[in-house]
Short mmCIF file of C-alpha atoms and ligand atoms in Angstrom, two decimals:
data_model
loop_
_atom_site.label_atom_id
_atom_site.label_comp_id
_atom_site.label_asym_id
_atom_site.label_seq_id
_atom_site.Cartn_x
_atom_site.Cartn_y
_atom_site.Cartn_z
CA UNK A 1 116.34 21.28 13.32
CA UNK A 2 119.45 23.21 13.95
CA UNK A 3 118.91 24.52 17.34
CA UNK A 4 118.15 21.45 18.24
CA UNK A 5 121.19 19.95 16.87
CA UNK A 6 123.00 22.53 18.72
CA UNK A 7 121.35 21.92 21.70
CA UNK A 8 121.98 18.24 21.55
CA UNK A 9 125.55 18.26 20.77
CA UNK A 10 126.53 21.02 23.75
CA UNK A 11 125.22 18.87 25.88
CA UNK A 12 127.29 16.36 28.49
CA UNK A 13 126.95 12.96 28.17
CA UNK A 14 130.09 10.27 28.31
CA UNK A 15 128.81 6.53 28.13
CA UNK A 16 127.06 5.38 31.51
CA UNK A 17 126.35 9.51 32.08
CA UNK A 18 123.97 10.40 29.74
CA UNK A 19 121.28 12.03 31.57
CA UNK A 20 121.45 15.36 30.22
CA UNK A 21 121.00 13.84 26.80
CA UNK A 22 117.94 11.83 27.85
CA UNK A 23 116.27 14.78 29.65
CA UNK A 24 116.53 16.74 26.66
CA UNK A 25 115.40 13.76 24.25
CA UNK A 26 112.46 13.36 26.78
CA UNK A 27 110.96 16.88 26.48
CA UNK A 28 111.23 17.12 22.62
CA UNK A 29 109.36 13.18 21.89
CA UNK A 30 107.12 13.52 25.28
CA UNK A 31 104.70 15.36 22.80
CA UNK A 32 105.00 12.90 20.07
CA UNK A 33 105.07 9.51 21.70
CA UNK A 34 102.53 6.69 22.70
CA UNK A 35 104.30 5.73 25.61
CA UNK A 36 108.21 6.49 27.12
CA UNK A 37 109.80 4.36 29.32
CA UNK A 38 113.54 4.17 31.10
CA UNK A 39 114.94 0.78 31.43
CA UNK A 40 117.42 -0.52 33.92
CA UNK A 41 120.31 1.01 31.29
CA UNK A 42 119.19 4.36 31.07
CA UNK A 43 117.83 3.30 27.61
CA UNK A 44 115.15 6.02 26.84
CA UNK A 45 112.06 4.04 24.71
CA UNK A 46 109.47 6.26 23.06
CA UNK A 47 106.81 4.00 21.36
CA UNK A 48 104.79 5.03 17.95
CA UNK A 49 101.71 2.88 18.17
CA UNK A 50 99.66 1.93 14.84
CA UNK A 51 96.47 3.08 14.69
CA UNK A 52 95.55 -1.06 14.38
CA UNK A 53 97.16 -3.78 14.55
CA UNK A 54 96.87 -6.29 11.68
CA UNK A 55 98.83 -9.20 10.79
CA UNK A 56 101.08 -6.66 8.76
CA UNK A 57 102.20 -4.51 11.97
CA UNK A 58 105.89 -5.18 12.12
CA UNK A 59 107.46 -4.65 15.84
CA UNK A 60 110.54 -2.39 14.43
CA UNK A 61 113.14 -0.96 16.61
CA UNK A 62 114.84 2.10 16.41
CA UNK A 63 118.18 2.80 17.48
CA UNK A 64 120.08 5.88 17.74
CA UNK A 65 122.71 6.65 20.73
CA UNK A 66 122.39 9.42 23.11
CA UNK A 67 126.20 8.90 24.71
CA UNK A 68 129.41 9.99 23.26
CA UNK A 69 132.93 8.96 24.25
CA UNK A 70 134.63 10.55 27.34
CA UNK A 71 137.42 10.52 29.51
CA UNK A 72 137.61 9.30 33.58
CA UNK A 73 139.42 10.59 35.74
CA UNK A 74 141.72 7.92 37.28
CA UNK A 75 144.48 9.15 39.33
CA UNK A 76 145.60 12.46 40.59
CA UNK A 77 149.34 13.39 41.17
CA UNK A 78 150.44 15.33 43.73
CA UNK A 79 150.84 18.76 41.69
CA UNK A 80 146.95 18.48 41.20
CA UNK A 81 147.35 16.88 37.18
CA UNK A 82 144.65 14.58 36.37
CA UNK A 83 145.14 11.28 34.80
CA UNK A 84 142.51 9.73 32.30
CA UNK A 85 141.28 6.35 31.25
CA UNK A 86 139.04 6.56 27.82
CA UNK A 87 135.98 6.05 27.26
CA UNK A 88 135.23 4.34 23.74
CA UNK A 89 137.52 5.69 21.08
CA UNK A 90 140.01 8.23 22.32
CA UNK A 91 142.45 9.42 20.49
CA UNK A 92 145.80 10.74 21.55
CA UNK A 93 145.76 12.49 17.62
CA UNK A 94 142.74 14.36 18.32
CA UNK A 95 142.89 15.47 21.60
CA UNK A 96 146.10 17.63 22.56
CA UNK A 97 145.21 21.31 22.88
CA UNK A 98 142.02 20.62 23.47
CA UNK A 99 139.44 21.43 26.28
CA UNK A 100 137.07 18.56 28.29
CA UNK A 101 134.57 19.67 31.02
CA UNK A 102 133.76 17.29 33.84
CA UNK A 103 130.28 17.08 34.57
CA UNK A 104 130.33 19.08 37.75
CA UNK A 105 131.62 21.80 35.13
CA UNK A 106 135.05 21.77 35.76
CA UNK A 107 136.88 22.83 32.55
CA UNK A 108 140.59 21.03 31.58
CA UNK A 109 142.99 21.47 29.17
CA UNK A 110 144.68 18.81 28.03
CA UNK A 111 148.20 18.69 28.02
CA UNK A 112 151.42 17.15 27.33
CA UNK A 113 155.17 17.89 28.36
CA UNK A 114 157.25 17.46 25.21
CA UNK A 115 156.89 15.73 21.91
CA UNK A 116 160.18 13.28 21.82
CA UNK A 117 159.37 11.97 18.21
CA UNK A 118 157.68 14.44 16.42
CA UNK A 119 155.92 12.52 13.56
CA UNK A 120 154.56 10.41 16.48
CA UNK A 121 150.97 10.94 18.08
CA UNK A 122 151.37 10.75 22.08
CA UNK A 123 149.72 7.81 23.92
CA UNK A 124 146.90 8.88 25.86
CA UNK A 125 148.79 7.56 29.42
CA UNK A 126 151.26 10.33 28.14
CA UNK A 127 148.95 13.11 28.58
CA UNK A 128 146.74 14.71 31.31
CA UNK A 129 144.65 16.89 32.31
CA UNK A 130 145.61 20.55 33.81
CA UNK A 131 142.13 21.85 35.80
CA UNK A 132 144.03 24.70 37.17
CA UNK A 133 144.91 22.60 40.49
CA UNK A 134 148.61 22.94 41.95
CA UNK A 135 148.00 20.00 44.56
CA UNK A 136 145.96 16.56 45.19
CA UNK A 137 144.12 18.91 48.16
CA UNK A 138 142.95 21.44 45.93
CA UNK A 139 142.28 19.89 42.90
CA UNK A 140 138.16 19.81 42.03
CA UNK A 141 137.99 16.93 40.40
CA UNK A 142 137.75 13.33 42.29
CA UNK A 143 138.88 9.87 40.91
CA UNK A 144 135.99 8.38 38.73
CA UNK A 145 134.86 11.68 37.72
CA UNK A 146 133.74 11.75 33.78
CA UNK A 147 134.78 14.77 31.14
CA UNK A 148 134.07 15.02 27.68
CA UNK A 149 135.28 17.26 24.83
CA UNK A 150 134.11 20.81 25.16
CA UNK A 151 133.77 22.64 22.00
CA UNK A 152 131.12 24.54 20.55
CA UNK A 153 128.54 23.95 17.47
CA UNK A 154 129.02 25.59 14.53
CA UNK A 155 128.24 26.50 10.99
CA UNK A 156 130.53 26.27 7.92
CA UNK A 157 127.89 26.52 5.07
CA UNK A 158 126.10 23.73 4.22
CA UNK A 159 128.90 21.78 6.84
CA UNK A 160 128.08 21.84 10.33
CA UNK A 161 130.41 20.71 13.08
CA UNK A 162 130.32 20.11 16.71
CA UNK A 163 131.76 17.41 19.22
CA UNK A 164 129.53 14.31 19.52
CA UNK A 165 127.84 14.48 15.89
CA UNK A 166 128.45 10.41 16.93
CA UNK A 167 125.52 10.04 17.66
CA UNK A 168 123.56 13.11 18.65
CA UNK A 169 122.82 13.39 14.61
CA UNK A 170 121.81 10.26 14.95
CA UNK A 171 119.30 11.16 17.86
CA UNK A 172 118.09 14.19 15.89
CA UNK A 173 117.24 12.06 12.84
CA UNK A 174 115.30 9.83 15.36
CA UNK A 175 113.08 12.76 16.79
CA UNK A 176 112.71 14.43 13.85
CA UNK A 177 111.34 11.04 12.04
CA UNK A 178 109.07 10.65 14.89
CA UNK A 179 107.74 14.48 14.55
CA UNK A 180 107.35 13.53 10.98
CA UNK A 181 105.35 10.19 10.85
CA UNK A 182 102.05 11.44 11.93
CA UNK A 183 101.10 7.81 11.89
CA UNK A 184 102.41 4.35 10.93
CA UNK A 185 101.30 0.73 9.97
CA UNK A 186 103.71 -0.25 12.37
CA UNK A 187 104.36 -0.22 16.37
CA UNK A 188 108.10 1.41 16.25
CA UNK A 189 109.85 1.62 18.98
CA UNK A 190 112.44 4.50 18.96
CA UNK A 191 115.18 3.34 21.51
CA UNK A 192 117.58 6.63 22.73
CA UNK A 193 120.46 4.08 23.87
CA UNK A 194 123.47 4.39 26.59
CA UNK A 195 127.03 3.05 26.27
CA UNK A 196 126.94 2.32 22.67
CA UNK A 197 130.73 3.47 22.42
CA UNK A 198 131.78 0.89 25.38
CA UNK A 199 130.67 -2.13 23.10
CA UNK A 200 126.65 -1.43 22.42
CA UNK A 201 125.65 -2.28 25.47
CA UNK A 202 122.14 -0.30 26.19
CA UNK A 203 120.95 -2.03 22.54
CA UNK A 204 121.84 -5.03 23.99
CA UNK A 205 119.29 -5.28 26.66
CA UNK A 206 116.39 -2.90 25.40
CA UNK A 207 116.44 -4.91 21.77
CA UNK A 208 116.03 -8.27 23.92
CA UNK A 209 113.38 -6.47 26.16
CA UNK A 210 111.71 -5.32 22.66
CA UNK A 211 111.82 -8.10 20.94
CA UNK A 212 111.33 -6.39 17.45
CA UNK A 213 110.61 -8.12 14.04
CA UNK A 214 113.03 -5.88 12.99
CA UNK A 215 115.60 -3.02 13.88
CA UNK A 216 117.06 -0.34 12.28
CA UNK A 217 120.51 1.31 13.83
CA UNK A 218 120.67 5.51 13.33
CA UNK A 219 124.60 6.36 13.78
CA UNK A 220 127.19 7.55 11.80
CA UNK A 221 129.93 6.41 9.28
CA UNK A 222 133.44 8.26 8.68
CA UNK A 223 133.82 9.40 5.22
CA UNK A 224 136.34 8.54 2.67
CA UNK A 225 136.70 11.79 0.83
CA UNK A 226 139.24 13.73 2.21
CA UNK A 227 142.91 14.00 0.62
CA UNK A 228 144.39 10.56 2.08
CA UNK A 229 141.36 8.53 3.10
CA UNK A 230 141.08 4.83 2.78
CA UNK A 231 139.35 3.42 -0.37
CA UNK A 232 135.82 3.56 0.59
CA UNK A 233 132.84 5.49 -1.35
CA UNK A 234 131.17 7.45 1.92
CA UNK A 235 131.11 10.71 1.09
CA UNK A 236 130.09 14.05 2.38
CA UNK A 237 126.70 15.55 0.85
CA UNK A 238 126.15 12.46 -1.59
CA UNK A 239 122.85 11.56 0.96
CA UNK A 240 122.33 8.82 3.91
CA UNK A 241 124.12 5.65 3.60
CA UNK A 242 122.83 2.15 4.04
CA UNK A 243 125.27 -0.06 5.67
CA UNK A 244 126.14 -3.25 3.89
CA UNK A 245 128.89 -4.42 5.78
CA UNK A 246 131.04 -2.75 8.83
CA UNK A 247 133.60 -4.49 11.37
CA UNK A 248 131.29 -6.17 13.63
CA UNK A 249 128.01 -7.14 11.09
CA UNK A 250 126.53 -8.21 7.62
CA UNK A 251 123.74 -5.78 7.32
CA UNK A 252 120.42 -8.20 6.87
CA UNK A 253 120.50 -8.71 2.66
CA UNK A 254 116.52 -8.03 2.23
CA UNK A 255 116.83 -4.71 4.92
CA UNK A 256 119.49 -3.19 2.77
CA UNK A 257 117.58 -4.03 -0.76
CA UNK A 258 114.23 -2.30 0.73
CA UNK A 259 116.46 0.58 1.89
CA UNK A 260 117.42 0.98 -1.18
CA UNK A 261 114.25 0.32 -2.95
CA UNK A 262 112.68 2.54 -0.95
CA UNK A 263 115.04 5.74 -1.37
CA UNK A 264 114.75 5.03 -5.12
CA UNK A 265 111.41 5.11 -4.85
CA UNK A 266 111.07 8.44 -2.84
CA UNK A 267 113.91 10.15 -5.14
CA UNK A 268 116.00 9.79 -2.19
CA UNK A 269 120.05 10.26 -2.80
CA UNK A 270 121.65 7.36 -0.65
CA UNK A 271 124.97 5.71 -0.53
CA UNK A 272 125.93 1.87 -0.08
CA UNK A 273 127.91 1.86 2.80
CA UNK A 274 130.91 -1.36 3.81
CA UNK A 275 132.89 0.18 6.43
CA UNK A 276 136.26 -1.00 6.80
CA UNK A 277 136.20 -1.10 10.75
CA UNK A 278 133.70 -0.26 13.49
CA UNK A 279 130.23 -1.58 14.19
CA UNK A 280 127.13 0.17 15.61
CA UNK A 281 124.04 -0.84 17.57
CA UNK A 282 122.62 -2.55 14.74
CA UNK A 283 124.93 -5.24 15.63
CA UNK A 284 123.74 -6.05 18.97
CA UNK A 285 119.50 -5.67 17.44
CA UNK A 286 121.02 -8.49 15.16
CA UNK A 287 122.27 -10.50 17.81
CA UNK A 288 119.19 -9.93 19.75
CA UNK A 289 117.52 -13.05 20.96
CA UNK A 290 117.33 -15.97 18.62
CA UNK A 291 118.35 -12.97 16.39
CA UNK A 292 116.78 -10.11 14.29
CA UNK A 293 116.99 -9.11 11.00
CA UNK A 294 118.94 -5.49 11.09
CA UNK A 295 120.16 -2.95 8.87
CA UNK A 296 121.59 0.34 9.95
CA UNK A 297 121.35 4.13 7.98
CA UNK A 298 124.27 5.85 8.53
CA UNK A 299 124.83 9.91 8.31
CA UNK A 300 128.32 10.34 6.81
CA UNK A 301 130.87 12.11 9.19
CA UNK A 302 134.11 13.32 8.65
CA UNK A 303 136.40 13.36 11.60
CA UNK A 304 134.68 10.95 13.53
CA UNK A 305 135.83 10.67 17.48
CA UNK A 306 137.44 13.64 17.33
CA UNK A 307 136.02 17.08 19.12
CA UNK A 308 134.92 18.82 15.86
CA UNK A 309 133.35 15.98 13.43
CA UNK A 310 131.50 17.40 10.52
CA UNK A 311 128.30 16.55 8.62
CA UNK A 312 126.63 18.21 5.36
CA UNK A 313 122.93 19.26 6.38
CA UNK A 314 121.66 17.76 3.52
CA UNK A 315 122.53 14.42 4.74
CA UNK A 316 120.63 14.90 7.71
CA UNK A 317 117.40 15.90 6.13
CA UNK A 318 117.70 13.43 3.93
CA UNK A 319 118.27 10.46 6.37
CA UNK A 320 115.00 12.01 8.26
CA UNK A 321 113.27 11.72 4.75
CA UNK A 322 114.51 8.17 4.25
CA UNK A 323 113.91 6.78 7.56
CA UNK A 324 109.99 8.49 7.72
CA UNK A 325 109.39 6.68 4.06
CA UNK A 326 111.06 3.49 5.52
CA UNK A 327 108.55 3.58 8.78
CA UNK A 328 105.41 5.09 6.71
CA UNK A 329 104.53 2.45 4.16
CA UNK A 330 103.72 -1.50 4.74
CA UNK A 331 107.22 -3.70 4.36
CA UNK A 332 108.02 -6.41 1.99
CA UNK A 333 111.04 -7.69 2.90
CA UNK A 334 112.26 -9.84 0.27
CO1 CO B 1 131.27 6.41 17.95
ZN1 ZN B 2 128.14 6.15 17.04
#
């Protein structure tokens, strides 16, 4: 599970540019789906069937996203610098000193002249992006041209950390669910969506091409358990977290009690989750349609958005256990 994880977060893939992601997602659940299918999005849609249908088989989406956030290129000056525009949630905090490679492999640094105020973090129109370029004419990258943050996977212990845990943990909880349930009551439908960190837009349109009964967001939550973090209860190594409330949605009441229930059941560590800010793909499965009852599991994550964001492995096995009991049994939800 590791490699994999390794694999999946060294890999390229800036909202609207994930195909690296999906060709990667493709070969590991091409062995273990029913059916896979691209939409117009990109969305990648592997499909469990059951092995009948009865009037119990639930239609239950599953939604975990394969892009991360990024940076476009957006002007170039005449000493060859490169100017940026984000994509999603950049921060100026996280990402002086640091490295991004465009996805025709160009590597930058990213730099900044002089820090005026020094307790202040830099807007991001204050910094650019050196590629090594001394003019417009021989600078290799273009305008429109994507990067994202380029740092290695690693392990600290029981902590691992890598750039784009948001959401490629999320992904690997997905597959590794689907290697797992050798067969289900239900017909799932495990969605690998694009441009979740633009405003959820790939759930949007594959959860009203679904349809589900039901849907069940994988992502991640930042943690509240380092020295100065705000007063919330996600921790580190405590087990996966079932979202009650975040910024942008009320998790469905009777999803989050058979979360819970189930975990319980299963000896399952869990956490209840209300996130102060922030939303995930759940939200847009809930606004799906004439709407859809949706709940999200979240892997805690410390740093999140930034280029080294950390998770404890036992949270990750964990949420795989979870989600595999969630899918594996008939559901009650009441
Ligand atoms: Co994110
Ligand atoms: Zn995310």
């Amino acid at each position: 599970m590791k490699s994999l994880l390794k694999q999946l977060t060294e890999t390229f893939g800036p909202s609207g540019y994930e195909e690296n992601v999906r060709k990667l997602v493709r070969a590991e659940v091409k062995p273990l789906a029913d059916e896979i299918k691209v939409d117009a999005l990109g969305n990648l849609i592997a499909r469990k069937r059951p092995s009948k249908f009865t009037k119990d088989t639930k239609r239950i989406m599953i939604a975990a996203h394969m892009d991360e956030i990024g940076l476009m290129a957006s002007h170039i000056d005449g000493n060859g610098f490169v100017r940026f525009s984000n994509i999603g949630g950049v921060f100026g905090r996280y990402v002086l000193g640091g490295r991004v490679r465009f996805l025709n492999g160009v590597t930058g640094v990213l730099g900044y002249d002089r820090v005026e105020k020094v307790h202040e973090t830099p807007a991001l129109d204050k910094i650019f992006i050196d590629v090594g370029a001394t003019s417009r004419k021989d600078c290799p990258v273009k305008v429109g041209d994507v990067a994202a943050f380029d740092r290695p996977f690693a392990e600290m212990g029981n902590r691992l950390v890598a750039k784009s845990m948001d959401d490629r943990v999320g992904v690997l909880v997905a597959i590794e669910t689907l290697r797992a349930l050798k067969s289900a009551p239900h017909d799932v439908y495990f969605v690998f969506t694009t441009q979740e960190e633009v405003g959820v837009r790939g759930a949007t349109t594959s959860a009203f091409g679904i349809d589900p009964d039901l849907g069940i967001a994988i992502d991640v939550t930042p943690t509240a358990d380092t020295p100065n973090a705000l007063k919330m209860e996600m921790k580190l190594g405590k087990g996966p977290c079932v979202k009650i409330q975040d910024g942008g949605m009320i998790a469905d009441a009777r999803i989050v009690q058979w979360m819970i229930r189930t975990a319980e059941k299963n000896k399952i560590p869990y956490q209840r989750e209300v996130l102060l800010f922030g939303s995930t793909d759940a939200r847009a499965m809930q606004l799906a349609r004439a709407g859809t009852p949706a709940g999200c599991l979240s892997i805690p994550v410390r740093y999140v958005h930034s280029p080294s964001e950390v998770v404890d492995y036992s949270d990750v096995q964990n949420s795989v256990k979870l989600l595999t009991a969630l899918l594996r049994a008939k559901i009650d939800l009441n």
